XYZ file of C-alpha atoms in Angstrom:
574
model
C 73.200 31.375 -64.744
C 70.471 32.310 -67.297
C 71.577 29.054 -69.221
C 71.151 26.855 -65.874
C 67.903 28.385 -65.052
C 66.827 27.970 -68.689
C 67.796 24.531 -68.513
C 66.471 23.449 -65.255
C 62.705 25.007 -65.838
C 61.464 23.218 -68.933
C 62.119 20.245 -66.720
C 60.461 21.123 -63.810
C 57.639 21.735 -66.071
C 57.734 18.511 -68.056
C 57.758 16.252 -64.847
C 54.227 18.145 -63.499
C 52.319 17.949 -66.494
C 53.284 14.028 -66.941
C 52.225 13.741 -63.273
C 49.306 15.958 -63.944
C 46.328 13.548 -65.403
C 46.486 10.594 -63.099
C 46.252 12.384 -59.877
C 43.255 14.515 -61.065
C 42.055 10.706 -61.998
C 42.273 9.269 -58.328
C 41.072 12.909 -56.820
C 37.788 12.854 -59.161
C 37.196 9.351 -58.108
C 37.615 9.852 -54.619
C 35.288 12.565 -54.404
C 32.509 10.971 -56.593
C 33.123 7.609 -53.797
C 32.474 10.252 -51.033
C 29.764 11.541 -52.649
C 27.492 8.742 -53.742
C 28.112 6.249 -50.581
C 26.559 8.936 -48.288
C 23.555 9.321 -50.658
C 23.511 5.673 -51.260
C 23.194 5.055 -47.661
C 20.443 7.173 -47.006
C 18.429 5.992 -50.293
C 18.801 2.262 -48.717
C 17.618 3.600 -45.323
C 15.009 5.358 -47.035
C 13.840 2.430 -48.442
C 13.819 0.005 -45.372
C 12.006 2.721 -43.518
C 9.166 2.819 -45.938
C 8.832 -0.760 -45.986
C 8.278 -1.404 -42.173
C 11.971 -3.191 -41.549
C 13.140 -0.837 -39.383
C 10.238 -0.208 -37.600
C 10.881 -3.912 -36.045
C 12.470 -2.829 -32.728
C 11.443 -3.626 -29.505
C 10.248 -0.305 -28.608
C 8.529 0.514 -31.569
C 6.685 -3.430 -32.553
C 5.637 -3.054 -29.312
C 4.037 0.340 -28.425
C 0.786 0.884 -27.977
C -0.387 1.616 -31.242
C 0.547 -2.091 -32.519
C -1.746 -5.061 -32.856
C 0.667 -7.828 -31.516
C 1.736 -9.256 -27.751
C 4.823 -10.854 -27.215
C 4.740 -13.728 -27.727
C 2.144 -13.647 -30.284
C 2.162 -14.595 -33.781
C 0.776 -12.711 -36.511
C -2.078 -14.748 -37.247
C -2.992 -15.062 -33.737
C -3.346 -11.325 -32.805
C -6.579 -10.491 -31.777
C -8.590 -8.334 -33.630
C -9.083 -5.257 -31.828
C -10.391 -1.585 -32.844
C -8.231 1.420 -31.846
C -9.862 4.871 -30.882
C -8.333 7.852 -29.917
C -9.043 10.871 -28.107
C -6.997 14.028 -27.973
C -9.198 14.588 -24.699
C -7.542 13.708 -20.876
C -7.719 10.269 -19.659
C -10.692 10.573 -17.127
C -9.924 7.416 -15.708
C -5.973 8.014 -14.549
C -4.817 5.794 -17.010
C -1.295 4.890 -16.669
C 0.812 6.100 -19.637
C 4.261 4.632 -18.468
C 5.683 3.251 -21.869
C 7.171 -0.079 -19.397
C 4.445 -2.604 -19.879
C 1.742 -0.942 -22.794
C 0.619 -3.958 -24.246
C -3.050 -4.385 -23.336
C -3.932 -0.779 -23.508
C -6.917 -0.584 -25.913
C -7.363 -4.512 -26.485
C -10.620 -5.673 -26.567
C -9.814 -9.148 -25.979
C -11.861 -9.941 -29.038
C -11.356 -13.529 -29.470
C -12.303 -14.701 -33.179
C -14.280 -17.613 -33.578
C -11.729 -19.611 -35.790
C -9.400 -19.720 -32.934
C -8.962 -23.462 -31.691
C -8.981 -24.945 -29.007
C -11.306 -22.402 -27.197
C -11.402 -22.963 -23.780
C -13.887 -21.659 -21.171
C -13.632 -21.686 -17.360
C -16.770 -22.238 -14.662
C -16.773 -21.059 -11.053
C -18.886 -19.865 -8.344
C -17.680 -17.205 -6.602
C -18.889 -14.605 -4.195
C -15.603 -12.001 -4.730
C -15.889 -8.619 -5.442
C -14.651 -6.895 -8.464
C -10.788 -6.339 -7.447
C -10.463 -9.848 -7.203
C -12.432 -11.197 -9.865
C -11.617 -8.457 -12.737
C -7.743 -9.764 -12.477
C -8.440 -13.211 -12.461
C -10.456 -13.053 -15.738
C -8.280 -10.736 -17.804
C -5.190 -12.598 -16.710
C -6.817 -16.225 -18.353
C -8.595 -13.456 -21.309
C -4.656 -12.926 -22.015
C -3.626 -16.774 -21.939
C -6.201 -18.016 -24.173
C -9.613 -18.138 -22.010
C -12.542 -17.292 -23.872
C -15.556 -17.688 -22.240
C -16.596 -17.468 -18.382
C -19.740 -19.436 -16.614
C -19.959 -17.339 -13.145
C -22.283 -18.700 -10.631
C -22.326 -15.838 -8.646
C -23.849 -14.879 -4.949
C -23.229 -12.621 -2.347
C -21.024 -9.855 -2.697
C -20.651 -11.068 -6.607
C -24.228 -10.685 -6.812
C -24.462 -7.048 -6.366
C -25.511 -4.687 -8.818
C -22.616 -3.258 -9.133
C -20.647 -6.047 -9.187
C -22.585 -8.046 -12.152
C -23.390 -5.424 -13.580
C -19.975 -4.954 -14.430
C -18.807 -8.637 -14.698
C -22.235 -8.773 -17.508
C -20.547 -6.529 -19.483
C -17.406 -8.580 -20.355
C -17.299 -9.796 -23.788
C -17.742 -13.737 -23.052
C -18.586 -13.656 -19.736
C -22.107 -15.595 -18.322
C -23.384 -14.686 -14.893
C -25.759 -17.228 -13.153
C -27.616 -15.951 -9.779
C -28.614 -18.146 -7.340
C -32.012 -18.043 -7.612
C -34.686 -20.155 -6.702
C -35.643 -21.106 -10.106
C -31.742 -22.369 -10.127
C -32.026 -23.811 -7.393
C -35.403 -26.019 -8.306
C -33.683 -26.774 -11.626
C -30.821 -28.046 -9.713
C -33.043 -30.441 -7.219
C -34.002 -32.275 -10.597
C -30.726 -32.993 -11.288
C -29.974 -36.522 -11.986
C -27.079 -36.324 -9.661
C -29.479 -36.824 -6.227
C -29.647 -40.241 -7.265
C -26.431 -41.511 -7.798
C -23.819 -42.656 -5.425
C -20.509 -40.621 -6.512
C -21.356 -37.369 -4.597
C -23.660 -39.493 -1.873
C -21.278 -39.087 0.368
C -20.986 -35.520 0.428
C -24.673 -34.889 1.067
C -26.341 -33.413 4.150
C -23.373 -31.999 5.896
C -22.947 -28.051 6.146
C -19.882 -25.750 4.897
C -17.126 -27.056 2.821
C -19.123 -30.383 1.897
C -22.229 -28.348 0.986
C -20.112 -25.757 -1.287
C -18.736 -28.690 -2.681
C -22.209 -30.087 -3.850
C -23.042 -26.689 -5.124
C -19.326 -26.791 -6.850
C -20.417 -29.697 -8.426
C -24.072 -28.894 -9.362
C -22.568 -25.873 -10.922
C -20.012 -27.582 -13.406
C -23.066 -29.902 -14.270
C -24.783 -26.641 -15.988
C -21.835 -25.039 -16.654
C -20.662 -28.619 -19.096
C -24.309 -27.781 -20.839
C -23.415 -24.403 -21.438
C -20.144 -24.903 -22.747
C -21.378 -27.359 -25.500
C -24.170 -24.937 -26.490
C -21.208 -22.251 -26.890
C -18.613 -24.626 -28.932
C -16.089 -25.115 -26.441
C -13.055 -27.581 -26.756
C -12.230 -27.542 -23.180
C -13.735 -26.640 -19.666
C -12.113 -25.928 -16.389
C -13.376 -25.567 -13.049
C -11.193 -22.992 -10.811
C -11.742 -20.889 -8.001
C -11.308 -16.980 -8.083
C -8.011 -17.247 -5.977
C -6.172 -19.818 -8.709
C -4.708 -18.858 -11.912
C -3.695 -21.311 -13.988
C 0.120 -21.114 -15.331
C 0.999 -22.521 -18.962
C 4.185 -23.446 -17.883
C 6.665 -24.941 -20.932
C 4.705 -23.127 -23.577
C 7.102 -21.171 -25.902
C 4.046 -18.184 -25.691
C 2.878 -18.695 -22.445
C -0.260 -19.609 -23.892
C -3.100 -21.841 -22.202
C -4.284 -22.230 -25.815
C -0.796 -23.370 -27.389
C -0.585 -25.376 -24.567
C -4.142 -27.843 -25.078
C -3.648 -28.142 -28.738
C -0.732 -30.401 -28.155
C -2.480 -32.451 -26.338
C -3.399 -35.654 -28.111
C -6.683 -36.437 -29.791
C -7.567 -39.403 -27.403
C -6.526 -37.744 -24.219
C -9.953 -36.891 -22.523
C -8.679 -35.167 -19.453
C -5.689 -32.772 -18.371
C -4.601 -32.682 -14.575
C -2.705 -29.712 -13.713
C -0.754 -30.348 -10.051
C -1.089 -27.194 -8.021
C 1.452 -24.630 -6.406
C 0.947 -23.182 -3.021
C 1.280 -19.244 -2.561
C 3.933 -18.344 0.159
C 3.179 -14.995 1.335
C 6.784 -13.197 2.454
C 4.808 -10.141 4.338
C 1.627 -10.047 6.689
C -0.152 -6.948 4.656
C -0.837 -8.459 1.253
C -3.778 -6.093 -0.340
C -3.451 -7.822 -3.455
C -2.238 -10.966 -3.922
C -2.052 -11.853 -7.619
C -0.146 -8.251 -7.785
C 2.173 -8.862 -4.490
C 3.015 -12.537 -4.390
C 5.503 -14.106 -6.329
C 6.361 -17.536 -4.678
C 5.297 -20.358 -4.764
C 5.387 -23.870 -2.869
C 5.949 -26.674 -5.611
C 3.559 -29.620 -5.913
C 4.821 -33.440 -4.794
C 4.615 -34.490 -8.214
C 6.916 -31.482 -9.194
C 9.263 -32.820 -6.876
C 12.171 -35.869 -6.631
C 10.757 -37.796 -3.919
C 13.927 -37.685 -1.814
C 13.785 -33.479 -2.260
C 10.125 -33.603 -1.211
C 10.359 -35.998 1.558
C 13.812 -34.713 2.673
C 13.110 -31.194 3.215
C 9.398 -32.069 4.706
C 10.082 -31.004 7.936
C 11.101 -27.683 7.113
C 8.824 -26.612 4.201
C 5.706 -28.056 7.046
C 6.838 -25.459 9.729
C 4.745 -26.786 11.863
C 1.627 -26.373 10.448
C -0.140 -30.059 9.637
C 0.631 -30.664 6.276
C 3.421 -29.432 3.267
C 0.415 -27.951 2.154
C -2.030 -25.519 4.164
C -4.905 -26.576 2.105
C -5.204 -29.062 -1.167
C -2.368 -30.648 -2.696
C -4.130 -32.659 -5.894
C -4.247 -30.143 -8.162
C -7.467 -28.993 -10.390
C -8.174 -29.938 -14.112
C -9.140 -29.084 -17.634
C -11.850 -31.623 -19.461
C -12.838 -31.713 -23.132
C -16.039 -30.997 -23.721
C -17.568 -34.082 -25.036
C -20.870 -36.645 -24.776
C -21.542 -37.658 -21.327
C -18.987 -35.506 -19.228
C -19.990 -35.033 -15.993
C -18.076 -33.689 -12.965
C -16.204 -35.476 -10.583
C -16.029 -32.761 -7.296
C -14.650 -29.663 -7.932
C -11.338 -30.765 -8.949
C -11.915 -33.133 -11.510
C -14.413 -34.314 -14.346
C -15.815 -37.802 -15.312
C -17.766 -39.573 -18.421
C -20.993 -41.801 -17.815
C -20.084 -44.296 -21.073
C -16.288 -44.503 -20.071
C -12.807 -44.383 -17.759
C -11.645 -40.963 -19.294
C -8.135 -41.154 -20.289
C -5.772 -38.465 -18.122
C -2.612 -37.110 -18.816
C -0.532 -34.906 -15.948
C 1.455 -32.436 -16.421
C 4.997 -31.934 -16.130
C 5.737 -28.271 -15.991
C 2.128 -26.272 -15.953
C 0.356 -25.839 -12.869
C -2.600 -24.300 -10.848
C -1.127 -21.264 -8.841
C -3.369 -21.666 -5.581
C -3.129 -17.891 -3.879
C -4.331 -19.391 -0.283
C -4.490 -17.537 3.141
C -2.852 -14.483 1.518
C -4.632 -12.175 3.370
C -5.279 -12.106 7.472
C -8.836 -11.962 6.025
C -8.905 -15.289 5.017
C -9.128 -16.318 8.172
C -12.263 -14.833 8.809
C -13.644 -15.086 5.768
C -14.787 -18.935 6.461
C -15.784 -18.364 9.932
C -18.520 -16.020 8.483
C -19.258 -18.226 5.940
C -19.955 -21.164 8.199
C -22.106 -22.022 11.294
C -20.600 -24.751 12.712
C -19.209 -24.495 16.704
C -15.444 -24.106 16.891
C -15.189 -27.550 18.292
C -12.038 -29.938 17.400
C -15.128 -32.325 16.995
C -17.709 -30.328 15.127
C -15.639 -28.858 12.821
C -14.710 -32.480 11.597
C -18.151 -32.363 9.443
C -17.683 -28.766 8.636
C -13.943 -28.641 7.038
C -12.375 -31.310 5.082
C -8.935 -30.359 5.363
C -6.730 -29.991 8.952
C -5.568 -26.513 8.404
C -9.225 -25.429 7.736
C -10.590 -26.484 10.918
C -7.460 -24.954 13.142
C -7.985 -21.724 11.306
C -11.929 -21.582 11.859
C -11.295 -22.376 15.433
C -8.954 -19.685 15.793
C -11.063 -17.197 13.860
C -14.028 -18.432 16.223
C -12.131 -17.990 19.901
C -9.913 -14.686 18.995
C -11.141 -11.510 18.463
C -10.094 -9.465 15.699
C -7.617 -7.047 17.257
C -5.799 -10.362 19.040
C -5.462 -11.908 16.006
C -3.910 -8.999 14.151
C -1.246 -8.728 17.351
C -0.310 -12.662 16.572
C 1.990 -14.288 17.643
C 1.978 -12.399 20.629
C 0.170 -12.249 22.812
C -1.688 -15.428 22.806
C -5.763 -14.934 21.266
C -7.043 -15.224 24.738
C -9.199 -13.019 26.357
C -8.210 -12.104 29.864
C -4.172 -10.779 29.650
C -3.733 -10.530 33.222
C -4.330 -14.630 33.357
C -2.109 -14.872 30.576
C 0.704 -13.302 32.674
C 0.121 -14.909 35.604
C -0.322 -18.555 33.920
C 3.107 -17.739 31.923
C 4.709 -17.719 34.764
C 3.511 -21.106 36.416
C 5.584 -24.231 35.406
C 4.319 -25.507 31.651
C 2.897 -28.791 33.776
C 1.018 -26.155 36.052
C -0.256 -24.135 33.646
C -2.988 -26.302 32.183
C -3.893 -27.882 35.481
C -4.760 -25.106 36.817
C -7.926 -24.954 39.008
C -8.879 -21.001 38.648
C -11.934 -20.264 37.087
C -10.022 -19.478 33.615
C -8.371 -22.955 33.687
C -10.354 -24.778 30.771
C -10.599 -21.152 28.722
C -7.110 -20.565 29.260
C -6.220 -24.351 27.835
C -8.554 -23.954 25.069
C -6.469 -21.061 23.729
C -3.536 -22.211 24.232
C -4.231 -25.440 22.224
C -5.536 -23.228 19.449
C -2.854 -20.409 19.418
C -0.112 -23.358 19.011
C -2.064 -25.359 16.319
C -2.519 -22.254 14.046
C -0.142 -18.408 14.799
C -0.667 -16.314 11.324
C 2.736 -14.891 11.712
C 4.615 -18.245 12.124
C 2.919 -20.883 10.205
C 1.589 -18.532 7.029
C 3.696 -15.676 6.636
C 7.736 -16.915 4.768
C 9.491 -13.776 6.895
C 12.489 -16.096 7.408
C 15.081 -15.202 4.183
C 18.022 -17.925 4.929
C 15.012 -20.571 5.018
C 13.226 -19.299 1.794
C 16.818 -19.412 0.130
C 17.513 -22.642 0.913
C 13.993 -24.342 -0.039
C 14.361 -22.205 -3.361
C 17.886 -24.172 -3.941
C 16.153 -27.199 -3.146
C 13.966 -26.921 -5.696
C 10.533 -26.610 -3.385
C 9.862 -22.584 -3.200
C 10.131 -21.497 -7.012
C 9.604 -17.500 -7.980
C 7.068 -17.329 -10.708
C 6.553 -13.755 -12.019
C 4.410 -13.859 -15.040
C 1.247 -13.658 -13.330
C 2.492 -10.870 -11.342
C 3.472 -8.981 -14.741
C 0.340 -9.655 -16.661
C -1.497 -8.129 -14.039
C 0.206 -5.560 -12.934
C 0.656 -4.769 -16.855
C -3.479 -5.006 -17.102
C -3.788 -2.612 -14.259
C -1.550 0.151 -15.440
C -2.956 0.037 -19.106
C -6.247 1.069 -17.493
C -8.243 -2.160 -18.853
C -9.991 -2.609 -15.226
C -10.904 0.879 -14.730
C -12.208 1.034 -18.759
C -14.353 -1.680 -17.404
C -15.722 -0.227 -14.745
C -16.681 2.974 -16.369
C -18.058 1.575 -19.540
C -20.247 -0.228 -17.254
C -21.437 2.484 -15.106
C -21.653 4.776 -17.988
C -24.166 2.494 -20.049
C -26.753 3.236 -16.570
C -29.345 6.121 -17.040
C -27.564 7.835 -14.397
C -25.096 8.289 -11.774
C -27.622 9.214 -8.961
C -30.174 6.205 -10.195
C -27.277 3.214 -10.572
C -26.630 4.357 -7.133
C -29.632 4.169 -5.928
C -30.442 1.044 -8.247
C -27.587 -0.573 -6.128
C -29.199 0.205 -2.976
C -32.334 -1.302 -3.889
C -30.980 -4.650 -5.730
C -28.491 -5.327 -2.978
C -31.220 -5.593 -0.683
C -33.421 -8.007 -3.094
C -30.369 -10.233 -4.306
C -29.208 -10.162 -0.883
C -32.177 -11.527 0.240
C -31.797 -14.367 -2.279
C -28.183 -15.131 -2.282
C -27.888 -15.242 1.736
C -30.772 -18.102 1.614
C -28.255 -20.830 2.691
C -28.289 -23.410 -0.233
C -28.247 -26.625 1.627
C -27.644 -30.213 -0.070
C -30.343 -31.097 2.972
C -33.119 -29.194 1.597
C -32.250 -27.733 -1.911
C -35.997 -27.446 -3.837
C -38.700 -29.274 -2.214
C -37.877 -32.363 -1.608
C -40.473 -35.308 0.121
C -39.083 -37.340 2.802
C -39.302 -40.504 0.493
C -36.975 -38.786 -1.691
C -34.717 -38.224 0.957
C -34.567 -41.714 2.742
C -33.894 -42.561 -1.061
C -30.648 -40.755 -0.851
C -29.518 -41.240 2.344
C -29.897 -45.703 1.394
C -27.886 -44.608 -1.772
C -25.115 -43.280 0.734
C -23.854 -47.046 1.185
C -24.174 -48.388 -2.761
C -21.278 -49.417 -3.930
C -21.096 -48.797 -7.904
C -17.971 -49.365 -9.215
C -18.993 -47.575 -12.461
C -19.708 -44.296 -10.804
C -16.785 -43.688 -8.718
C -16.837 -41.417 -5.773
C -16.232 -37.847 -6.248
C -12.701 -36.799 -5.786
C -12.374 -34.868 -2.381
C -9.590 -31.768 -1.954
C -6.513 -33.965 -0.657
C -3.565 -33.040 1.077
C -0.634 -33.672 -0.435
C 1.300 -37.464 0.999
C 2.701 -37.013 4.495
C 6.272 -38.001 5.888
C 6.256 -41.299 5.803
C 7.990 -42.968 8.949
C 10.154 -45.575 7.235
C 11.294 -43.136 5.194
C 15.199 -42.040 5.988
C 16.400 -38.562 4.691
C 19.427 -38.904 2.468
């Protein structure tokens, strides 16, 4: 047994300590692998992190304390300077990390930035209307501002504000404007003859084009590219730009194009309590020439409802000029040259988002604007557009709290008539003799040619649904977003309070309110009148009115707001 043992150990022994080196080998190398991979791993991440590469994610390229906005590049970021304050927000700030992007940007534009693009209106909006609709165009490309301002606009503590906007001009009505504006060689020429000495619309729409007259000087003494004329309830929407960018979007247009038409979309409000529209509505009635004519003319009847046209109010669209020798304007919703036929382009995809009758207060709004007697006839010289005229009647015969209760009961005074004409046969009912007969009729004809709730407000979903697969109602949210985002990173509110903080005081911009409300007031509600704007001799005026009648064909007639083409009859839906 000793001799087997003795025999069997040495090779046991022998056979482990051949084995021996090469599995220490592979265990050595194994745990140097394990060792130096992790290391190696971290030393790479190391090094990306200190470089910037992995500070490329969404979240973190693009929090607050970056330079860029999507869609931006680089070299187009505006410059900006960043402060900080360990102290509360006074102003409520939102902080919400969902849409940061225009906290703290001072909408800086450098001066090497091409094309730059300015906008004119006139406006008499207050601050939550006109803050949004110039940051909104600040963050599309929109430089400078020309603001002919009156009215509620005019306030101190309106322009005071709206003066304090980097690249933003406010021009009172005053009547050293106004005597500057009687000189203008536009009296004696025939394009806007036509427009003269009638009240309302057609006066605002000499004024509208008096306006962009300055407004084309100023923009040349500035170094602008490109000039629009838009109202404070139209945004315009760079459509088929890879940035969404008004900018991106001019400086492909070619050298010798001279003017840019941009067809407009309709607003179709969905609710009858819209506060704020450019913050609540989201769709939008396409434009004809957005539209296969067999889509547009098909679906007519339906996307009408009713009311007298596809569109409540304007269907041809506003437009962007460049700024060159003699441009002139040609009505508010385009522009013309003296020496030539400017060459136009339109375009395909962008548009002019038209937020119209959004609010029940639009109603009133132009029945407090204007004189005129709510009169199918009289209203003819007052409104230049159908819808315009049934709403001012309406606004004009219904009081307030009937118009609210729309569409029932009908806007008409005396209820206990209503009832008891209701029940009369429909041929009886407007032949009747009582003494309410002809007041009854009269509000009957205008409660069926204009009910809020019916002919403005989309409530009907299956309807909407089906337009929207036609093609006609499209959503468009962008606006929505870059407004809503504007809001919550506090850049109205810094506005506000930068301007009321650069006043002596609190209790003296107050009372400095009071005070200039009453003296601008006193200017701005002076009706400007095309009839009797400066002093003007009756020579003068015969001059005009003979000019009326002069056909020029080099000066062709201002372009009026136009309703979109009607049904035709010989047309047959496919």
């Amino acid at each position: 047994m000793a001799g087997l043992h003795s025999s069997i150990r040495p090779s046991s022994s022998s056979s482990l300590s051949s084995s021996s080196p090469s599995y220490l080998a592979f265990a050595s190398r194994l745990l140097f692998l394990l060792t130096v991979l992790p290391l190696t791993l971290a030393c790479f991440a190391f090094i990306l992190q200190w470089r910037g590469g992995l500070n490329d994610d969404p979240v973190t390229r693009w929090s607050p304390d970056r330079h860029q906005f999507p869609g931006m590049d680089a070299s187009e970021s505006p410059s900006r300077t960043t402060s900080r304050s360990d102290c509360l927000d006074p102003l409520g700030r939102s902080r919400s990390p969902s849409f940061p992007y225009f906290r703290d940007w001072k909408f800086d534009y450098s001066a090497d930035l091409r094309p730059k693009i300015c906008i004119t209106t006139s406006t008499s909006a207050g601050l939550e209307q006109t803050l949004p609709w110039i940051f909104y165009h600040k963050v599309i490309g929109v430089s400078n501002f020309f603001l002919f301002v009156e009215g509620k606009a005019a306030s101190a503590n309106v322009s005071k504000v709206l003066e304090s906007i980097p690249g933003v001009k406010v021009i009172y009505r005053t009547r050293e404007l106004e005597e500057q504006q009687a000189k203008s060689r536009i009296w004696n020429e025939t394009w806007l003859a036509s427009f003269f000495f009638k009240p309302c619309n057609y006066e605002l729409f000499v004024k509208q084009s008096l306006n962009m007259e300055m407004a084309i000087a100023m923009a040349r003494e500035a170094g602008m590219d490109w000039i629009f004329h838009l109202d404070t309830d139209e945004l315009i929407h760079p459509a088929g730009t890879r940035e969404y960018s008004l900018r991106q979007l001019l400086a492909d247009v070619p050298g010798n194009v001279d003017m840019v038409i941009f067809p407009n979309y309709e607003s179709s409000v969905e609710r009858d309590d819209i506060m704020e529209p450019f913050s609540e509505v989201s769709m939008f009635k396409k434009n004809y020439d957005h539209l296969p004519k067999d889509v547009y003319f098909g679906n007519y009847k339906e996307a009408t409802r009713g009311n007298p046209n596809y569109f409540l109010t304007y269907g041809n669209g506003k437009s962007a000029a460049r700024v060159q020798d003699h441009l002139r304007p040609n009505g508010a919703h385009r522009w013309h040259n003296y020496m030539k036929t400017p060459h136009e382009i339109k375009l395909e995809e962008a548009a002019v988002l038209h937020y119209t009758y959004t609010k029940f207060s639009d109603l009133t709004s132009r029945r407090d604007r204007c004189g005129c007697k709510p009169t199918k006839e009289d209203v003819k010289r007052c409104f230049m557009l159908e819808f315009d005229r049934s709403a001012f009647i309406i606004a004009s015969t219904a009081t307030e709290e009937e118009m609210l209760r729309w569409p029932q009961p009908l806007p008409f005074a005396s209820s206990s008539f209503f009832k008891a004409a209701t029940c009369l046969p429909a041929p009886n009912i407007l032949s009747a003799t009582t003494e309410k007969s002809y007041e009854f009729s009269h509000a009957l004809r205008n409660y069926n040619s204009l009910r809020y709730g019916e002919r403005i407000v989309w409530a009907d979903k299956e309807l909407n649904l089906k337009l929207m697969r036609k093609g006609i109602l499209a959503r468009i949210y962008a606006p929505m977003v870059i407004i809503q985002g504007l809001r919550d990173s506090g850049v109205f509110s810094s506005v506000i309070a930068a301007a009321e903080q650069a006043s002596l005081s609190k209790e003296k911009f107050l009372s400095s309110v009071e005070s200039s409300n009453f003296s601008r007031t006193t200017t701005s509600d002076r009706a400007f009148s095309s009839r009797r704007v400066g002093k003007i001799d009756s020579k003068a005026t015969t001059a005009r009115r003979v000019l009326e009648f002069t056909d020029d064909s080099t000066h062709p007639s201002a372009i009026p707001p136009r309703s979109p083409p009607e049904l035709e009859d010989s047309y047959i839906a496919i």
